[in-house]
Amino acid sequence: MMNSKTILKSLVLFFFCILKMNAQEVLTIEDAVKIALENNYEIKIASNNLNIDKTNVSNGNAGMLPKVAATLANSNSIQNSSQTKQDGTVTALDNAKSRSLNYGVGLDWTVFDGFKMFANLEQLKELQKLGEAQLKLTIITKISDVNNTYFDLVQQQQQLAALDTTNVISKQRLALAQNRFTIGKASKLEVLNAQVDLNTDKVALLRQKELYANTKVLLNQILARDAKLDYKVVDVIKVDAVLLLPELTALAAKQNPQLETQIINKRVSELQLKQIKAARYPVVAVNTGYNFSESHSSIGFTSQASAHGLNYGFKASLNLFDGFAQNRNEKIAQIQIDNSKIAIEQQSLALNTQLTTAYQTYLTNLELITLEEKNVANAKQNLDITLDKFHIGTITTLEFRTAQLNYINAKVRYSNAQFLAKLSEISLKELAGNINL
């Protein structure tokens, strides 16, 4: 009989194991998405690229503001000089020094360039929108990846539970077969068959545990956190069963990031044509500045000179003939606009096709959930009846094994049906640009 100390140690160890199991993180899909949005490297890169686009949107970058520059120049020389004047007088000086100093501030400002600067600014704004669409696409794609991997884990966790159940049943069967063999009511063959089936179930369980562990590592990678971090996921897959194709199609036309990207590209092409057409107008620029100059010379007619003051002016230019390059560039720009229109039509058709086929798959998977749920209930009832008959020895081990496999297969198919329906839901919402952020 165990003494009180042994019992106390056992209880402490038991409660410690319970606390350790409860301490394991339960990761919800909401938490997983939040972590991905904060940590994922692709999202961070896309966000930084958007910040670059935002920084580029400025009047100065569009060419609307003047350019102001300060200059400073200083030069010195030491030379042996000789000068002969008209009257024959010769002036010579060794190591003659000369120095000049110039500094000032100048302003150059293009005040009119055929409205090109305004088209530049609009194009920079459209490029910012393009960056926003790219970031949105990256976020939606990554959230979709998180959802797919997360609910794959949920499915695998459900299958682990089902395989655990069948292992328990197989162990009971083996124990019963051994007892019957001991009392002479069963042959050694029945024991061996039960042992083989139990080993088969153990192998399936080990394979499922391996797949489950590797998928957890993959999700950690998507979340950009320690690959060895352990956690559990919820054991329920909830499918949104009220999605409607017309609503999804309308949402996709408004906010699908890939279609939005093509529309923005068309606008960029139109602004590119405006920039090219600006070359048909004159370019007018003004300039002004304040300069100071000073020079010293050891030899010559002037030994010292200085000047300072304001200068100003303007410049205008107009392209009269450039070998028909202007016409050629405008035609090319117009063709690019036509191509962008075709790209929009192509993307719209592809999007509608994907939505239609994905929605049909979604409806099929919803029907499969209902069907497989009924199959699980029937298989469970059949297994219970078979198990009772097996205990009293009125059915064969082959019949019992068949009922057992039917039950585990029904559980796996039901889990797969839920998972596939969830994947269809995620795919539809991703195409509609409406996946929960």
mmCIF file with all atom_site columns, C-alpha atoms in Angstrom, residues 265-266 268-270 272-273 276 329-343:
data_model
loop_
_atom_site.group_PDB
_atom_site.id
_atom_site.type_symbol
_atom_site.label_atom_id
_atom_site.label_alt_id
_atom_site.label_comp_id
_atom_site.label_asym_id
_atom_site.label_entity_id
_atom_site.label_seq_id
_atom_site.pdbx_PDB_ins_code
_atom_site.Cartn_x
_atom_site.Cartn_y
_atom_site.Cartn_z
_atom_site.occupancy
_atom_site.B_iso_or_equiv
_atom_site.pdbx_formal_charge
_atom_site.auth_seq_id
_atom_site.auth_comp_id
_atom_site.auth_asym_id
_atom_site.auth_atom_id
_atom_site.pdbx_PDB_model_num
ATOM 1  C CA . ASN A 1 265 ? -2.875 51.605 -64.468 1.00 0.00 ? 265 ASN A CA 1
ATOM 2  C CA . LYS A 1 266 ? -5.291 52.924 -67.093 1.00 0.00 ? 266 LYS A CA 1
ATOM 3  C CA . VAL A 1 268 ? -1.617 56.379 -65.162 1.00 0.00 ? 268 VAL A CA 1
ATOM 4  C CA . SER A 1 269 ? -1.452 55.725 -68.906 1.00 0.00 ? 269 SER A CA 1
ATOM 5  C CA . GLU A 1 270 ? -3.880 58.584 -69.567 1.00 0.00 ? 270 GLU A CA 1
ATOM 6  C CA . GLN A 1 272 ? 1.341  59.756 -69.378 1.00 0.00 ? 272 GLN A CA 1
ATOM 7  C CA . LEU A 1 273 ? -0.336 60.880 -72.611 1.00 0.00 ? 273 LEU A CA 1
ATOM 8  C CA . ILE A 1 276 ? 3.678  63.817 -73.689 1.00 0.00 ? 276 ILE A CA 1
ATOM 9  C CA . ASN A 1 329 ? 5.205  59.226 -78.754 1.00 0.00 ? 329 ASN A CA 1
ATOM 10 C CA . GLU A 1 330 ? 1.552  60.261 -78.620 1.00 0.00 ? 330 GLU A CA 1
ATOM 11 C CA . LYS A 1 331 ? 0.479  57.285 -80.742 1.00 0.00 ? 331 LYS A CA 1
ATOM 12 C CA . ILE A 1 332 ? 2.426  54.898 -78.498 1.00 0.00 ? 332 ILE A CA 1
ATOM 13 C CA . ALA A 1 333 ? 0.867  56.431 -75.383 1.00 0.00 ? 333 ALA A CA 1
ATOM 14 C CA . GLN A 1 334 ? -2.622 56.030 -76.873 1.00 0.00 ? 334 GLN A CA 1
ATOM 15 C CA . ILE A 1 335 ? -1.916 52.373 -77.659 1.00 0.00 ? 335 ILE A CA 1
ATOM 16 C CA . GLN A 1 336 ? -0.850 51.876 -74.037 1.00 0.00 ? 336 GLN A CA 1
ATOM 17 C CA . ILE A 1 337 ? -4.195 53.333 -72.939 1.00 0.00 ? 337 ILE A CA 1
ATOM 18 C CA . ASP A 1 338 ? -6.005 50.903 -75.249 1.00 0.00 ? 338 ASP A CA 1
ATOM 19 C CA . ASN A 1 339 ? -3.976 48.029 -73.774 1.00 0.00 ? 339 ASN A CA 1
ATOM 20 C CA . SER A 1 340 ? -4.930 49.089 -70.263 1.00 0.00 ? 340 SER A CA 1
ATOM 21 C CA . LYS A 1 341 ? -8.624 49.031 -71.258 1.00 0.00 ? 341 LYS A CA 1
ATOM 22 C CA . ILE A 1 342 ? -8.181 45.507 -72.605 1.00 0.00 ? 342 ILE A CA 1
ATOM 23 C CA . ALA A 1 343 ? -6.425 44.498 -69.374 1.00 0.00 ? 343 ALA A CA 1
#
